[in-house]
């Protein structure tokens, strides 16, 4: 019989974290066991990798073991970076469940090798907590523990907290450079089963060098709807960045949003954003995650002005509605002449997801003097395709229903739809469509007997 060496890593919690350190040091010393056994890990029926800034070292290690694994489900929101578990050659080992589809998994979803879940961001933590979205192992990217043993979830709480609380095993990438976000944003070190320590920059989202004239035109129109003392929600991209450029003359703005980026930091530093007029969490920026540059991360780090909360709170329409003058600004891929908003798909092809659009559109609509806004360019594909359409393409999804839409904004103006008939909506939407397509849209509306 040939003698073999086994390394047994027993127990979880803090002891599991120490075991991870033991394993790392043994490997560094050249010790190579023939067998590694974890006695408290349990069955791995599902994995959750939450946050826009995933623990890439853990993901790569997991994918490196693809030959040993079969039928592992990888569940997450939009992420950036490595998603090799979604490659065709790994289909036997992994299947991805997408709660919001990013560019790194879009092909897998549309080729049928991954699953897309249409779901409101506000509902995901509850689905995880109930077990409807199963999580056995959570891979998380967090900041180091403080003197009391609490680790911050850093740049993203969103659904990560729910995943870590539900998981049987929590494997943490502890990054010395992860900013320490405050609020409902902590996990105690005793909950960590295994720890891998790193000291490397947090992935930044590339920032545009300048905002286009098209985006500026849309941003200027949106800014006309924003009152002094408003509380804002907006996403990321050129149009939100353009809106922020036109707010420098406003005062006492607040933020209650699922995410923010560098533009919010600039307005805070200039004094435009101070939260003094907020009717909920006065004086605080309330958010769930950030996507931005190091400037944004430095602003977030240990800043009492910013509170992170999970999305079942931040995105709850009833919580949102408690902010007077709540102004929600969301993007769309297309809007039809009746006001239906498509934001997650291009025809039958899944492009992104529901995210928090409907959460904030409905929350802002319920708020006193609230304004739900859909903003989009009037054309796509170099001006050859109208985004204001007679009817949504076959198979396209409706993220925001026509009964929920209040304002639709393009570079050509503002269409106010709430409480309007189909005839009134069609006329208003044609008016903000690109001039090259207005006659065709009018003709289509007449053919449908809308006009």
PDB file of N, CA, C and O in Angstrom, residues 337-364:
ATOM      1  N   UNK A 337     -45.684  53.576 -28.250  1.00  0.00           N
ATOM      2  CA  UNK A 337     -46.561  54.739 -28.304  1.00  0.00           C
ATOM      3  C   UNK A 337     -47.624  54.763 -27.217  1.00  0.00           C
ATOM      4  O   UNK A 337     -48.281  55.780 -27.018  1.00  0.00           O
ATOM      5  N   UNK A 338     -47.800  53.658 -26.511  1.00  0.00           N
ATOM      6  CA  UNK A 338     -48.743  53.666 -25.387  1.00  0.00           C
ATOM      7  C   UNK A 338     -48.043  53.931 -24.059  1.00  0.00           C
ATOM      8  O   UNK A 338     -48.690  54.079 -23.037  1.00  0.00           O
ATOM      9  N   UNK A 339     -46.691  53.946 -24.062  1.00  0.00           N
ATOM     10  CA  UNK A 339     -45.921  54.216 -22.856  1.00  0.00           C
ATOM     11  C   UNK A 339     -45.272  53.015 -22.215  1.00  0.00           C
ATOM     12  O   UNK A 339     -44.642  53.142 -21.157  1.00  0.00           O
ATOM     13  N   UNK A 340     -45.384  51.833 -22.800  1.00  0.00           N
ATOM     14  CA  UNK A 340     -44.717  50.656 -22.242  1.00  0.00           C
ATOM     15  C   UNK A 340     -43.204  50.814 -22.380  1.00  0.00           C
ATOM     16  O   UNK A 340     -42.707  51.193 -23.441  1.00  0.00           O
ATOM     17  N   UNK A 341     -42.480  50.469 -21.322  1.00  0.00           N
ATOM     18  CA  UNK A 341     -41.031  50.657 -21.288  1.00  0.00           C
ATOM     19  C   UNK A 341     -40.322  49.308 -21.319  1.00  0.00           C
ATOM     20  O   UNK A 341     -40.536  48.457 -20.437  1.00  0.00           O
ATOM     21  N   UNK A 342     -39.474  49.128 -22.309  1.00  0.00           N
ATOM     22  CA  UNK A 342     -38.609  47.947 -22.376  1.00  0.00           C
ATOM     23  C   UNK A 342     -37.208  48.374 -21.939  1.00  0.00           C
ATOM     24  O   UNK A 342     -36.629  49.290 -22.524  1.00  0.00           O
ATOM     25  N   UNK A 343     -36.682  47.720 -20.924  1.00  0.00           N
ATOM     26  CA  UNK A 343     -35.358  48.076 -20.417  1.00  0.00           C
ATOM     27  C   UNK A 343     -34.448  46.879 -20.204  1.00  0.00           C
ATOM     28  O   UNK A 343     -33.295  47.051 -19.817  1.00  0.00           O
ATOM     29  N   UNK A 344     -34.945  45.659 -20.443  1.00  0.00           N
ATOM     30  CA  UNK A 344     -34.137  44.477 -20.116  1.00  0.00           C
ATOM     31  C   UNK A 344     -33.815  43.595 -21.309  1.00  0.00           C
ATOM     32  O   UNK A 344     -33.038  42.652 -21.165  1.00  0.00           O
ATOM     33  N   UNK A 345     -34.392  43.876 -22.468  1.00  0.00           N
ATOM     34  CA  UNK A 345     -34.203  42.965 -23.600  1.00  0.00           C
ATOM     35  C   UNK A 345     -34.258  43.714 -24.923  1.00  0.00           C
ATOM     36  O   UNK A 345     -34.833  44.802 -25.020  1.00  0.00           O
ATOM     37  N   UNK A 346     -33.645  43.116 -25.915  1.00  0.00           N
ATOM     38  CA  UNK A 346     -33.715  43.617 -27.293  1.00  0.00           C
ATOM     39  C   UNK A 346     -34.417  42.529 -28.091  1.00  0.00           C
ATOM     40  O   UNK A 346     -33.811  41.522 -28.448  1.00  0.00           O
ATOM     41  N   UNK A 347     -35.709  42.721 -28.319  1.00  0.00           N
ATOM     42  CA  UNK A 347     -36.500  41.636 -28.888  1.00  0.00           C
ATOM     43  C   UNK A 347     -36.504  40.467 -27.920  1.00  0.00           C
ATOM     44  O   UNK A 347     -36.761  40.625 -26.726  1.00  0.00           O
ATOM     45  N   UNK A 348     -36.177  39.296 -28.432  1.00  0.00           N
ATOM     46  CA  UNK A 348     -36.165  38.101 -27.579  1.00  0.00           C
ATOM     47  C   UNK A 348     -34.865  37.952 -26.787  1.00  0.00           C
ATOM     48  O   UNK A 348     -34.768  37.093 -25.920  1.00  0.00           O
ATOM     49  N   UNK A 349     -33.867  38.725 -27.102  1.00  0.00           N
ATOM     50  CA  UNK A 349     -32.548  38.585 -26.481  1.00  0.00           C
ATOM     51  C   UNK A 349     -32.485  39.357 -25.158  1.00  0.00           C
ATOM     52  O   UNK A 349     -32.743  40.550 -25.111  1.00  0.00           O
ATOM     53  N   UNK A 350     -32.128  38.644 -24.105  1.00  0.00           N
ATOM     54  CA  UNK A 350     -31.959  39.280 -22.798  1.00  0.00           C
ATOM     55  C   UNK A 350     -30.729  40.175 -22.849  1.00  0.00           C
ATOM     56  O   UNK A 350     -29.652  39.774 -23.303  1.00  0.00           O
ATOM     57  N   UNK A 351     -30.893  41.405 -22.378  1.00  0.00           N
ATOM     58  CA  UNK A 351     -29.777  42.350 -22.393  1.00  0.00           C
ATOM     59  C   UNK A 351     -29.307  42.681 -20.972  1.00  0.00           C
ATOM     60  O   UNK A 351     -28.127  42.794 -20.727  1.00  0.00           O
ATOM     61  N   UNK A 352     -30.221  42.858 -20.036  1.00  0.00           N
ATOM     62  CA  UNK A 352     -29.820  43.253 -18.679  1.00  0.00           C
ATOM     63  C   UNK A 352     -30.759  42.626 -17.653  1.00  0.00           C
ATOM     64  O   UNK A 352     -30.656  41.440 -17.373  1.00  0.00           O
ATOM     65  N   UNK A 353     -31.682  43.403 -17.105  1.00  0.00           N
ATOM     66  CA  UNK A 353     -32.602  42.876 -16.113  1.00  0.00           C
ATOM     67  C   UNK A 353     -33.532  43.952 -15.605  1.00  0.00           C
ATOM     68  O   UNK A 353     -33.493  45.101 -16.047  1.00  0.00           O
ATOM     69  N   UNK A 354     -34.380  43.586 -14.649  1.00  0.00           N
ATOM     70  CA  UNK A 354     -35.310  44.551 -14.069  1.00  0.00           C
ATOM     71  C   UNK A 354     -34.586  45.542 -13.163  1.00  0.00           C
ATOM     72  O   UNK A 354     -34.907  46.722 -13.136  1.00  0.00           O
ATOM     73  N   UNK A 355     -33.610  45.047 -12.402  1.00  0.00           N
ATOM     74  CA  UNK A 355     -32.934  45.920 -11.460  1.00  0.00           C
ATOM     75  C   UNK A 355     -33.935  46.592 -10.539  1.00  0.00           C
ATOM     76  O   UNK A 355     -34.906  46.005 -10.094  1.00  0.00           O
ATOM     77  N   UNK A 356     -33.701  47.878 -10.276  1.00  0.00           N
ATOM     78  CA  UNK A 356     -34.583  48.614  -9.383  1.00  0.00           C
ATOM     79  C   UNK A 356     -35.501  49.589 -10.085  1.00  0.00           C
ATOM     80  O   UNK A 356     -36.121  50.432  -9.409  1.00  0.00           O
ATOM     81  N   UNK A 357     -35.630  49.484 -11.424  1.00  0.00           N
ATOM     82  CA  UNK A 357     -36.410  50.484 -12.140  1.00  0.00           C
ATOM     83  C   UNK A 357     -37.848  50.579 -11.653  1.00  0.00           C
ATOM     84  O   UNK A 357     -38.328  51.651 -11.265  1.00  0.00           O
ATOM     85  N   UNK A 358     -38.559  49.470 -11.647  1.00  0.00           N
ATOM     86  CA  UNK A 358     -39.967  49.503 -11.230  1.00  0.00           C
ATOM     87  C   UNK A 358     -40.095  49.867  -9.754  1.00  0.00           C
ATOM     88  O   UNK A 358     -41.040  50.561  -9.359  1.00  0.00           O
ATOM     89  N   UNK A 359     -39.143  49.427  -8.924  1.00  0.00           N
ATOM     90  CA  UNK A 359     -39.162  49.784  -7.508  1.00  0.00           C
ATOM     91  C   UNK A 359     -39.183  51.298  -7.334  1.00  0.00           C
ATOM     92  O   UNK A 359     -39.996  51.853  -6.573  1.00  0.00           O
ATOM     93  N   UNK A 360     -38.272  51.969  -8.023  1.00  0.00           N
ATOM     94  CA  UNK A 360     -38.132  53.420  -7.841  1.00  0.00           C
ATOM     95  C   UNK A 360     -39.186  54.205  -8.615  1.00  0.00           C
ATOM     96  O   UNK A 360     -39.624  55.268  -8.156  1.00  0.00           O
ATOM     97  N   UNK A 361     -39.603  53.711  -9.764  1.00  0.00           N
ATOM     98  CA  UNK A 361     -40.676  54.387 -10.487  1.00  0.00           C
ATOM     99  C   UNK A 361     -41.941  54.406  -9.635  1.00  0.00           C
ATOM    100  O   UNK A 361     -42.618  55.443  -9.493  1.00  0.00           O
ATOM    101  N   UNK A 362     -42.262  53.284  -9.020  1.00  0.00           N
ATOM    102  CA  UNK A 362     -43.469  53.213  -8.187  1.00  0.00           C
ATOM    103  C   UNK A 362     -43.291  53.968  -6.872  1.00  0.00           C
ATOM    104  O   UNK A 362     -44.218  54.624  -6.399  1.00  0.00           O
ATOM    105  N   UNK A 363     -42.105  53.882  -6.286  1.00  0.00           N
ATOM    106  CA  UNK A 363     -41.858  54.602  -5.046  1.00  0.00           C
ATOM    107  C   UNK A 363     -41.941  56.107  -5.240  1.00  0.00           C
ATOM    108  O   UNK A 363     -42.556  56.819  -4.438  1.00  0.00           O
ATOM    109  N   UNK A 364     -41.337  56.609  -6.323  1.00  0.00           N
ATOM    110  CA  UNK A 364     -41.376  58.047  -6.599  1.00  0.00           C
ATOM    111  C   UNK A 364     -42.800  58.505  -6.897  1.00  0.00           C
ATOM    112  O   UNK A 364     -43.212  59.603  -6.508  1.00  0.00           O
TER     113      UNK A 364
END
